[in-house]
Coordinates of C-alpha atoms and ligand atoms in Angstrom, one line a residue:
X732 CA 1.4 11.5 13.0
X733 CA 2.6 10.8 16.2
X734 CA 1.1 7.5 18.5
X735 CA 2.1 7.5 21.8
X736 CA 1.5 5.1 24.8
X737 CA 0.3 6.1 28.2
X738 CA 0.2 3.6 30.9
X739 CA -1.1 5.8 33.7
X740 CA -5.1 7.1 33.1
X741 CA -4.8 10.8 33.9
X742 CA -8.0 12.8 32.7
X743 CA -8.3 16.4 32.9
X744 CA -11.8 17.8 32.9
X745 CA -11.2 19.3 29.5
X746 CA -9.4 16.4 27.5
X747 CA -11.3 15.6 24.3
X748 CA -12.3 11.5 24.8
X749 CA -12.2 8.2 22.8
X750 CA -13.4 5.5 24.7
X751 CA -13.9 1.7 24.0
X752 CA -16.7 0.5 26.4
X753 CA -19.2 -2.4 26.0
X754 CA -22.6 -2.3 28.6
X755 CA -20.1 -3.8 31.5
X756 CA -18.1 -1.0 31.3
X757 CA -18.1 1.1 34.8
X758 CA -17.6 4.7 33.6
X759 CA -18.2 6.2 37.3
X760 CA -15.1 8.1 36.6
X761 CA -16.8 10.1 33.5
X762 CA -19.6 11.9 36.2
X763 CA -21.7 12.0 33.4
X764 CA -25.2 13.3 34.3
X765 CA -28.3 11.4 34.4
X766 CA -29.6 12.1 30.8
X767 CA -25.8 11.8 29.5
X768 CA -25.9 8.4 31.3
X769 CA -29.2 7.1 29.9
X770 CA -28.7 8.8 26.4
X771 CA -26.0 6.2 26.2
X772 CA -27.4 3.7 28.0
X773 CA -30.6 3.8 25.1
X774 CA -27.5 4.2 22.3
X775 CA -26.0 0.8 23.8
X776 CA -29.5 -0.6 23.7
X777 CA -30.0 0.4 20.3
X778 CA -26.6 -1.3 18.9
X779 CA -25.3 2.1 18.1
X780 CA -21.7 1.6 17.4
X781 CA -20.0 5.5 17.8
X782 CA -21.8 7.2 20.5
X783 CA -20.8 11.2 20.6
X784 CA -21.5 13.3 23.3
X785 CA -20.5 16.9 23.4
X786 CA -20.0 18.5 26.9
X787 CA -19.3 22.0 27.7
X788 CA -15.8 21.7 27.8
X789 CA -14.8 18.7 25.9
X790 CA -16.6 16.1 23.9
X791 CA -16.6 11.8 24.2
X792 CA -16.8 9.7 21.9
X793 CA -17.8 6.2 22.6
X794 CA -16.9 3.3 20.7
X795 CA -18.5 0.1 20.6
X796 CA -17.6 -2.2 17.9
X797 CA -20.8 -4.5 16.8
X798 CA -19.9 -8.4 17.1
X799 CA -18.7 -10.1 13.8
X800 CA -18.4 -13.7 13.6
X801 CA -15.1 -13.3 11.0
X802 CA -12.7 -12.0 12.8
X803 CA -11.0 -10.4 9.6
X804 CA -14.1 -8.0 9.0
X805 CA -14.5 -7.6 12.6
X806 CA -11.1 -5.9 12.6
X807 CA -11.7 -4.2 9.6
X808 CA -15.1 -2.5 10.9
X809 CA -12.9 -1.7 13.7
X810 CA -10.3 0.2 11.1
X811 CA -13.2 1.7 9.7
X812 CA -14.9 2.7 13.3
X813 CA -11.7 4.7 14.4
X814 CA -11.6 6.8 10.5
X815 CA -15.5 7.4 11.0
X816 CA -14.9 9.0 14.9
X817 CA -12.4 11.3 12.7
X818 CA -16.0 13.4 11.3
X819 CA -16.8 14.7 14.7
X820 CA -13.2 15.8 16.3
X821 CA -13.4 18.8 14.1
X822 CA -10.1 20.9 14.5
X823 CA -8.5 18.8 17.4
X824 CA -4.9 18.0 17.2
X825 CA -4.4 15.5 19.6
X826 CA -6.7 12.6 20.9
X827 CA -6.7 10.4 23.3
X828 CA -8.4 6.9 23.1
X829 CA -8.7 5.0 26.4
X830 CA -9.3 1.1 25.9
X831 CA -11.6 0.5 29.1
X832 CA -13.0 -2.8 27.9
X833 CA -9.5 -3.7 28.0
X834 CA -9.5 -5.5 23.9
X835 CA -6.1 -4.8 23.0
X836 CA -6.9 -6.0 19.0
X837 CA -9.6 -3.8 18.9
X838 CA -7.8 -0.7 20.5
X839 CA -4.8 -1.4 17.9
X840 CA -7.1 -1.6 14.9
X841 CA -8.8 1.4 15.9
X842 CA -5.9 3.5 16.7
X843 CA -4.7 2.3 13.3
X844 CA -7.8 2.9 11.3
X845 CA -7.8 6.5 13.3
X846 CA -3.9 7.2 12.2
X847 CA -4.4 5.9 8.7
X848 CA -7.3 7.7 8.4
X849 CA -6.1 11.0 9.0
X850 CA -3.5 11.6 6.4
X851 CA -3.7 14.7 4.1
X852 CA -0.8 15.1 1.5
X853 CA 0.0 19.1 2.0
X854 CA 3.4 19.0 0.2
X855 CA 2.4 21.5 -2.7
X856 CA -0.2 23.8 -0.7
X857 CA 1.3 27.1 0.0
X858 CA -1.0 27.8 2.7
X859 CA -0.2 25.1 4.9
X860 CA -3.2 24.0 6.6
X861 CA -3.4 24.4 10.6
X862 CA -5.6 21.8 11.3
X863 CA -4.9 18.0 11.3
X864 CA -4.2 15.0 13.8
X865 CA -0.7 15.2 14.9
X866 CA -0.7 13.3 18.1
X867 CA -2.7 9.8 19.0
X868 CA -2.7 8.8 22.5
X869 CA -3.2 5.5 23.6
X870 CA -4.1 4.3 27.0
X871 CA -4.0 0.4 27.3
X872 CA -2.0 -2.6 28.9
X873 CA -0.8 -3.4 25.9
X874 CA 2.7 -3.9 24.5
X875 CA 5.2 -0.8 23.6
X876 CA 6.0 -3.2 20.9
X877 CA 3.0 -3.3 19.3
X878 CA 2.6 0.1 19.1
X879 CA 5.7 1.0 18.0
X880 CA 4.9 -1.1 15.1
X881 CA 1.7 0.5 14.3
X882 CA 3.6 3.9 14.2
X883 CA 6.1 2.5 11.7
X884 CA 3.7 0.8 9.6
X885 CA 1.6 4.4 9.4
X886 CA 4.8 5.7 8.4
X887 CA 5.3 3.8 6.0
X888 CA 1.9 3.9 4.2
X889 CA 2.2 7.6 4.4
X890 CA 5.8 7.5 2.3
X891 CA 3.7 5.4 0.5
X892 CA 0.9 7.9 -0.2
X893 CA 3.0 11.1 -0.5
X894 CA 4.8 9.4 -3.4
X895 CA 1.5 8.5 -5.1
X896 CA 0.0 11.9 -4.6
X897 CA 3.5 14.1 -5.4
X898 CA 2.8 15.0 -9.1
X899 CA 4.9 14.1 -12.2
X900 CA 6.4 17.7 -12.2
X901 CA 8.3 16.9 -8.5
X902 CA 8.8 13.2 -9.0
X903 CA 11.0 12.4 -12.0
X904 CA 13.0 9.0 -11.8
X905 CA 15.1 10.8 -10.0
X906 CA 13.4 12.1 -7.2
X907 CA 12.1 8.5 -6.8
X908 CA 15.1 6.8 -6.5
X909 CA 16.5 9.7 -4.1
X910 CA 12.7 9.3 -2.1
X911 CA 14.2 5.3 -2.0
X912 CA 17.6 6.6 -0.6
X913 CA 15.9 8.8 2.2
X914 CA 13.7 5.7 2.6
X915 CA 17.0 3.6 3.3
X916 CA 18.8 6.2 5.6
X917 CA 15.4 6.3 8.1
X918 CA 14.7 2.7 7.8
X919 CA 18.7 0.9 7.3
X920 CA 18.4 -0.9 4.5
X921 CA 20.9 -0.8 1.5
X922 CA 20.3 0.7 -1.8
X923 CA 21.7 1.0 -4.8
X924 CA 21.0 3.1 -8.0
X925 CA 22.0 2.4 -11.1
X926 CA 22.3 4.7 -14.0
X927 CA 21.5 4.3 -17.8
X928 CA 25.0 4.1 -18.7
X929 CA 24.8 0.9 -15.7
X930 CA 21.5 -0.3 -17.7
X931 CA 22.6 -0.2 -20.8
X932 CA 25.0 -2.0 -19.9
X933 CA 22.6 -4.6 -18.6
X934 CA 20.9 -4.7 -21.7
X935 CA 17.5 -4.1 -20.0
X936 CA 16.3 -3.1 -23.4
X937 CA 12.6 -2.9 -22.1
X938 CA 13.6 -0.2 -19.6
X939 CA 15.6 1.8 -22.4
X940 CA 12.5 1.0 -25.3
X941 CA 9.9 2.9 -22.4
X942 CA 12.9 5.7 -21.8
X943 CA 13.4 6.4 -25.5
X944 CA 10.9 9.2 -25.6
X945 CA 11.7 10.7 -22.1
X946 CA 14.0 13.8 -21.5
X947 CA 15.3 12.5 -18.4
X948 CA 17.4 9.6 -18.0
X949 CA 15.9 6.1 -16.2
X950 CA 17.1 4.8 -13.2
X951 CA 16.8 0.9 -11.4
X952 CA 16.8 1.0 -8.0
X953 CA 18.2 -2.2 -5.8
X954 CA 16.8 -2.3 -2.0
X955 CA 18.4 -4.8 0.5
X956 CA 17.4 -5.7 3.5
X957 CA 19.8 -8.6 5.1
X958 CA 20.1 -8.9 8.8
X959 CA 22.3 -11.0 10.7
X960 CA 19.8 -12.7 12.4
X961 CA 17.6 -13.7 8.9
X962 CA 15.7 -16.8 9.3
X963 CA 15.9 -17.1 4.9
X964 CA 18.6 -18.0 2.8
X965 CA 17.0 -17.0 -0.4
X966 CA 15.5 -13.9 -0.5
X967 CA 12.0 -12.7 -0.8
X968 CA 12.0 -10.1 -4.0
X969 CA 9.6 -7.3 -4.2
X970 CA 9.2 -5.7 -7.9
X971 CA 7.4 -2.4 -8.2
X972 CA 6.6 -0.3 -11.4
X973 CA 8.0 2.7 -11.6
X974 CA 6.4 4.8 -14.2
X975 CA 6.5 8.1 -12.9
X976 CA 4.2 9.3 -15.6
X977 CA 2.6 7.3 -18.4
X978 CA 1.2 9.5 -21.2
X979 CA 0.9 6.2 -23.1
X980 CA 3.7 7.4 -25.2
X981 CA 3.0 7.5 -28.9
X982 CA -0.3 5.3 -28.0
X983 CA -1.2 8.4 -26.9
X984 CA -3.9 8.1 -23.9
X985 CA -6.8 10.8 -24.2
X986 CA -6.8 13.8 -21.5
X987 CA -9.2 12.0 -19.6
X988 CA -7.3 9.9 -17.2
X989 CA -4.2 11.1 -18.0
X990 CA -3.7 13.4 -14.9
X991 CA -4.1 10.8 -12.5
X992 CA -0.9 8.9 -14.7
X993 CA 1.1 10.6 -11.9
X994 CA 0.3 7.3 -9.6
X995 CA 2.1 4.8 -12.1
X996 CA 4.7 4.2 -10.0
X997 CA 2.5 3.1 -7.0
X998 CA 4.0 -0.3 -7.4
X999 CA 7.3 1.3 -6.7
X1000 CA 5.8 3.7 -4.2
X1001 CA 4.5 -0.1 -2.2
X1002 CA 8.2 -1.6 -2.6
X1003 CA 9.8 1.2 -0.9
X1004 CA 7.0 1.6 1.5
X1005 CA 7.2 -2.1 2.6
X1006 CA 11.2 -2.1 2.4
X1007 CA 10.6 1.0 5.0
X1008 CA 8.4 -1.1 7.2
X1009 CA 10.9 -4.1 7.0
X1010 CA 13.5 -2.6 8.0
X1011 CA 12.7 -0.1 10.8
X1012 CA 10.7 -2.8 12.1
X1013 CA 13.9 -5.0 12.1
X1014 CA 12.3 -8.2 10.8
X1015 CA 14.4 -10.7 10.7
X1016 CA 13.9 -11.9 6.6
X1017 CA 16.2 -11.3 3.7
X1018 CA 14.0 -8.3 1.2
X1019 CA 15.1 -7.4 -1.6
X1020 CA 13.3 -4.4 -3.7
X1021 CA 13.9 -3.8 -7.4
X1022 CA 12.3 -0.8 -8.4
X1023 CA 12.9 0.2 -12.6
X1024 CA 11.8 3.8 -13.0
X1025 CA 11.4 6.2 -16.0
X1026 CA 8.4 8.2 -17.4
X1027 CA 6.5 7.2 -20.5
X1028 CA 6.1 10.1 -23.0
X1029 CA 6.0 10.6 -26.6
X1030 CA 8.9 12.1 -28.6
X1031 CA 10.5 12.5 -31.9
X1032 CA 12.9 9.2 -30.7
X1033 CA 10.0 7.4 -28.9
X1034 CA 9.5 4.1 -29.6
X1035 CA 7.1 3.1 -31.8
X1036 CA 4.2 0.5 -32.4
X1037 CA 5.8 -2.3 -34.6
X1038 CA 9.8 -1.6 -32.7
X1039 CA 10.6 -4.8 -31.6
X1040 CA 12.7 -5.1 -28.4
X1041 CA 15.2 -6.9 -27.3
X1042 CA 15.0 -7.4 -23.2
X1043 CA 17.5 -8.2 -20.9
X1044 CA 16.5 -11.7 -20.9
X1045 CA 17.5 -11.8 -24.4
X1046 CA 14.2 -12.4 -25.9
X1047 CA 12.5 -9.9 -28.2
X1048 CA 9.2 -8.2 -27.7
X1049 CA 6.8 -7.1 -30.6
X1050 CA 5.5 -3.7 -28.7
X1051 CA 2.2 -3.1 -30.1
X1052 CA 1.7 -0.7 -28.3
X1053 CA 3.8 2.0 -26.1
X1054 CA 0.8 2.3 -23.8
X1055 CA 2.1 -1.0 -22.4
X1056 CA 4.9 0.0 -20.9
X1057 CA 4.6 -0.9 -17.4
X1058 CA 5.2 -5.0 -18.3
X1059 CA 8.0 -3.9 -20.6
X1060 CA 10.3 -2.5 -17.6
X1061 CA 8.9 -5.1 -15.5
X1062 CA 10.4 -7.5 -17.4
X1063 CA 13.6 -6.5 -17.3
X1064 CA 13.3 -6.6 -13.4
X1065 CA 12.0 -9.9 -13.4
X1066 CA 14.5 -11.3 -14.9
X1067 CA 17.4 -9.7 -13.3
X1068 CA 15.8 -11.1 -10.3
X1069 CA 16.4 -14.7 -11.4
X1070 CA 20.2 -13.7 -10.2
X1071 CA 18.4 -13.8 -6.1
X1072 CA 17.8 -17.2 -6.9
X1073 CA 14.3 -16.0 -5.2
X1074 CA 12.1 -17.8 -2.7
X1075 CA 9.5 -15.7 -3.8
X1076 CA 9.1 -12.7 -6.3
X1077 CA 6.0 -10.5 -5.8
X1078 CA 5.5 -7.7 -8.3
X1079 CA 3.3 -4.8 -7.9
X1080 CA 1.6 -3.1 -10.5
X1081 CA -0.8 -0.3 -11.5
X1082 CA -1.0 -2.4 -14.7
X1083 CA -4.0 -2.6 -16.8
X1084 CA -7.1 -0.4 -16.8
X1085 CA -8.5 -4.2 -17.5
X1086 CA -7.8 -5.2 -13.8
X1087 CA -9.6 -1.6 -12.5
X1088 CA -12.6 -2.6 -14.5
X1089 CA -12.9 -6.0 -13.3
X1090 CA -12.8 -5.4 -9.9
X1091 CA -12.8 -1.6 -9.0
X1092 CA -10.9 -0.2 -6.1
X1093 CA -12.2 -3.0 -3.8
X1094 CA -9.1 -5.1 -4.1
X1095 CA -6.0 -6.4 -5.6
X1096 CA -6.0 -8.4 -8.8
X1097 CA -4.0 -11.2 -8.6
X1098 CA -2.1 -14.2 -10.6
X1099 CA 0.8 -16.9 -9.9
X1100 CA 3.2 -19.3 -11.1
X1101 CA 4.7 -22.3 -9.4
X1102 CA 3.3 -20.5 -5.9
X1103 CA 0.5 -21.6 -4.7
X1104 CA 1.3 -21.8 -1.3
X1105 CA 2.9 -18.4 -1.5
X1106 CA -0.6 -17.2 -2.5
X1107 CA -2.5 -18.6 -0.3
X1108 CA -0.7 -17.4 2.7
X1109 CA -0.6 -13.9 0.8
X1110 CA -4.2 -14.3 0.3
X1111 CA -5.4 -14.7 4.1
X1112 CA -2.6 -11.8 5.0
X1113 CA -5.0 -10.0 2.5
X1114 CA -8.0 -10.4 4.1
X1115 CA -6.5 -9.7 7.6
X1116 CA -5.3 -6.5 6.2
X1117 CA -8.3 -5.9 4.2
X1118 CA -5.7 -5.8 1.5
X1119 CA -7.6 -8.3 -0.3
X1120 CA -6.9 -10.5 -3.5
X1121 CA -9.3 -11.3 -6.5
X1122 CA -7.6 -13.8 -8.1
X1123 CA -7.6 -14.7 -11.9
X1124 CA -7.3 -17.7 -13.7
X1125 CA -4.3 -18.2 -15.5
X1126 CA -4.6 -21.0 -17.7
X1127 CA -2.2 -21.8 -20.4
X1128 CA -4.8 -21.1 -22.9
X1129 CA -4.1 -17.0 -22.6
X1130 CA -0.7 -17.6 -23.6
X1131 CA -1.3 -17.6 -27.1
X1132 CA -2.8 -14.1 -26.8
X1133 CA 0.4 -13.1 -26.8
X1134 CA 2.3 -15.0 -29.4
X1135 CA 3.9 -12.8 -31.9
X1136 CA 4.6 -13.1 -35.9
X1137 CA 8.0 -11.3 -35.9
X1138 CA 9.1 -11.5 -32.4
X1139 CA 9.3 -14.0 -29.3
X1140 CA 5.8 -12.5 -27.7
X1141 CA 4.0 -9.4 -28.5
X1142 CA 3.0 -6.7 -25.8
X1143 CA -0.8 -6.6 -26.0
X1144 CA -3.3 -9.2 -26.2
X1145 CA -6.5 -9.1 -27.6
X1146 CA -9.4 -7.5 -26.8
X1147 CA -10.2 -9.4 -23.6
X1148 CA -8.9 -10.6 -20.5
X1149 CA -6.7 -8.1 -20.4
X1150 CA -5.1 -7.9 -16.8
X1151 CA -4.0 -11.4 -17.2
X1152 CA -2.7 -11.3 -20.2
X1153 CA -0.3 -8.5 -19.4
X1154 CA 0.4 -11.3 -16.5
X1155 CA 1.0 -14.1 -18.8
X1156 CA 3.5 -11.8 -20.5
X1157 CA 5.4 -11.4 -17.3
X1158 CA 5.4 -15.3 -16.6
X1159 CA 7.3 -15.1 -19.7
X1160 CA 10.2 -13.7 -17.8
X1161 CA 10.4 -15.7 -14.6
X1162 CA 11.4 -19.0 -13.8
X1163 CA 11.3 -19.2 -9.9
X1164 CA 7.8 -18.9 -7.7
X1165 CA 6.2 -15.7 -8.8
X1166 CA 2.8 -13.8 -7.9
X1167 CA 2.3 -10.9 -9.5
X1168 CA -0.5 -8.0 -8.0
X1169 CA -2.2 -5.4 -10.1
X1170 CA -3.4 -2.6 -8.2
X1171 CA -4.4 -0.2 -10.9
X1172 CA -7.6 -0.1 -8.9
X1173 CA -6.9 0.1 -5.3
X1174 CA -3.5 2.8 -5.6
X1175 CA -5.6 6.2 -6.1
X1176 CA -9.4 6.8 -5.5
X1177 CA -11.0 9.4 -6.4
X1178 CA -13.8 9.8 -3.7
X1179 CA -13.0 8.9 -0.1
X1180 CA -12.6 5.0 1.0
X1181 CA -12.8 4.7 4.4
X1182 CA -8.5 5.2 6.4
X1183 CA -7.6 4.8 3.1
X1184 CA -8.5 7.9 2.2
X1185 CA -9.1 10.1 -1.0
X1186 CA -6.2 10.2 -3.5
X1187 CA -3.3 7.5 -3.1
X1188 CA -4.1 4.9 -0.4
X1189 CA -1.1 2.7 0.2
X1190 CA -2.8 -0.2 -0.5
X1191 CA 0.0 -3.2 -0.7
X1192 CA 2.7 -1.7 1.9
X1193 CA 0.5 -3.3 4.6
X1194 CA -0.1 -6.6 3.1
X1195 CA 4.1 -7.2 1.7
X1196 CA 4.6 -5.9 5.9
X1197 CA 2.1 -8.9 7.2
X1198 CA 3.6 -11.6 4.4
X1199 CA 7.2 -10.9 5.5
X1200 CA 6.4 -10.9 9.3
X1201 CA 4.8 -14.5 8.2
X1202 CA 7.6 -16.2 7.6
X1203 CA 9.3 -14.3 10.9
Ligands
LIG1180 N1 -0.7 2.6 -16.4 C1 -1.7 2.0 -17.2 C2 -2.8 1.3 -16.5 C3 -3.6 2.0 -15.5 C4 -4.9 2.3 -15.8 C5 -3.2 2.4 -14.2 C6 -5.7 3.0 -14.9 C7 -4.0 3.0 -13.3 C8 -5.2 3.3 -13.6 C9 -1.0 1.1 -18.1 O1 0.3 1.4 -18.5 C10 -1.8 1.0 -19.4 O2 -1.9 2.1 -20.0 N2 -2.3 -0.1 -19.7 C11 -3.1 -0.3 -20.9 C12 -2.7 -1.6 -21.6 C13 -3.2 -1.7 -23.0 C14 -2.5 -0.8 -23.9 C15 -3.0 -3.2 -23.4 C16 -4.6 -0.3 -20.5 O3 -4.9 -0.8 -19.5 O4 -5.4 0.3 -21.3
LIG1181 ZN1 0.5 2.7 -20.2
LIG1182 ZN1 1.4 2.5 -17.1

């Protein structure tokens, strides 16, 4: 997807039209005929917000975004205005959207809403389809800057999405941690991949303990972004979980909902998307990405319900079950990340099932530790984004859920509260400000949600963007 600025307002006759207009607008220049002209007029009139009208040699489609007092929804409907105008371009391949009413944040979060909203992962169709948005043109008084931005941040939820949607058989740990590497040639930042002989080493004993059962080795990924020009000495850390496939291992999950286990490394998939964003946007913040990655199968050398573990933190872990592996090689990168000496570590998770359930696909379930400011300011980038965060209580009470007879902590709590008791046991391994996001809910859907689409969304590469830009 290609966005391109035009300064200059050259129509032909025949160029397919997206217009933002309110009743002042003078659209002399259109010729429309009388009943074109009073069919919208009447539209206008009757609060309609996407007006189409379909001419003999080219079509127009009229936006009008309806007045919102918050101005966070407002932008949001204006997202979801420029995905709806998608429905009637049928096979087009380029647009152009002309910002007449001259509202630069409404033109931006259309065009963005019309970008994001036109992704289709194709990378395992044979047939390759024809049809499909390739170019965006924008005409508006706006800044090259900004929309050079907005093409990078597209980009960047796109990486995103393809690595959510590429099934388990094309992305192993490997091919994750070389996606990473592709990631950090395009964008600039560093990255480094260790091996298991490097992690063993480490004694990241979660990591191995999830790997056991796999027949491909695991790999932990270390993203750096550090530019001269960094207004942070300590480092912002993003942690995302890289469970290219979770089976459950020998907690075998049932068929149903296995196939969609292919998206377990979203968190990983929003790390490398955001580092992307970071860099080729050249913010000028210290990032660092950690990104542990294996698959989570059964095997004759699994481990096993009742192993205890010992983690690279030194502490040992009861597992009680291999289905919850995603905090186990979590862990491990959340407490190599105490070596940052971290302003702020934000992991990202398609966690618990628990956190889906509470709260659907409608948001991002959230907890903290010794960052409340962090989260607030993460929670307002949220609902600017419409990335937004549902957070949980985490009282002290949940953390003897996880209290274990033979071992330091166990790796499942009870019955309930389930999403934040897979948080407390994280909190177990970090020391330094800490919010940690499940997005088992938001990372795939299943039936279309507006720009963000049907299958992977992206959901998180846009909000870590915003938060580091914050502190810019
Ligand atoms: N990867 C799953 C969680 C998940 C569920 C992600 C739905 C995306 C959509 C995770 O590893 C898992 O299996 N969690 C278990 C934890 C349980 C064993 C304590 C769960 O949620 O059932
Ligand atoms: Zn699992
Ligand atoms: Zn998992």
């Amino acid at each position: 997807m290609k966005i391109t600025l035009k300064r200059k307002l050259t129509i032909n006759t025949n160029d397919n039209l997206i217009l933002l207009i309110d009743k002042k607008s003078n659209l002399d220049f259109l010729n429309l005929s009388k009943s074109e002209n009073q069919f919208l007029k009447t539209q206008l009139k009757n609060k309609k917000e996407l007006i189409y009208i379909n001419q003999y040699n080219r079509w127009i489609q009229f936006i009008s975004p309806k007045k919102i007092s918050s101005s966070n929804l407002h932008l949001e409907n204006c997202r979801l205005l420029g995905d709806r105008l998608l429905d009637n371009i049928a096979t087009a391949k380029s647009l152009l959207i002309v910002d007449i009413k001259n509202n630069q944040t409404e033109i931006l979060a259309i065009t963005e809403g019309v970008a994001l909203g036109s992704y289709s992962f194709n990378n395992r169709k044979t047939k390759k389809a024809s049809t499909g948005l390739k170019t965006i043109s924008l005409c508006k008084r706006s800044k090259r800057s900004d929309v050079i931005e907005l093409q990078n941040i597209v980009n960047s939820v796109f990486l995103c999405r393809d690595l959510v949607n590429e099934p388990f058989s094309h992305l192993k740990a490997k091919e994750l941690a070389a996606a990473a590497k592709k990631a950090s040639k395009e964008a600039g930042f560093k990255i480094k991949t260790l091996n298991k002989q490097k992690i063993k080493q480490l004694k990241m004993g979660g990591l191995l303990a999830v790997n056991q059962g796999s027949l491909d080795p695991p790999n932990f990924s270390i993203l750096t972004w550090g530019p001269k020009n960094a207004k942070n000495k300590k480092p912002i850390v993003l942690v995302g979980k890289g469970i290219v496939y979770d089976t459950g291992g020998l907690s075998l999950k049932p068929t149903k909902g296995m196939d969609i286990m292919k998206v377990d490394m979203g968190g990983a998939g929003c790390v490398i998307g955001a580092m992307h964003a970071i860099a080729i946007n050249n913010l000028p913040m210290n990032v660092i990405g950690l990104v542990p990655a294996t698959d989570n199968r059964p095997s004759g050398n699994a481990y096993a319900p009742g192993d205890v573990v010992k983690m690279h933190s030194g502490a040992t872990v009861e597992v009680l079950n291999t289905d919850a592996e995603g905090r186990m090689i979590l862990a491990d990168a959340l407490s190599f990340a105490k070596k940052y000496n971290p302003k702020i570590v934000i992991d990202l998770a398609t966690l618990t099932g628990a956190a889906a359930r509470a709260i659907g696909h409608y948001g991002i379930v959230s907890m903290h530790q010794k960052a409340e400011k962090e989260h607030l300011r993460l929670k307002a980038i949220g609902d600017n984004v419409h990335e937004r965060l549902a957070e949980m209580p985490f009282w002290e009470d949940y953390n003897k859920l996880i209290k274990s007879d033979v071992a330091d902590i166990k790796n499942i709590g009870g019955p309930e509260a389930g999403a934040i008791t897979a948080g407390k046991f994280l909190a177990y391994f970090t020391d330094y400000p800490w919010i940690h996001l499940d997005i088992a809910g938001p990372t795939y859907v299943t039936t279309r949600y507006g720009y963000r689409g049907k299958g992977a969304t992206g959901t998180g590469v846009r909000l870590l963007y915003q938060f580091v830009k914050s502190y810019c």
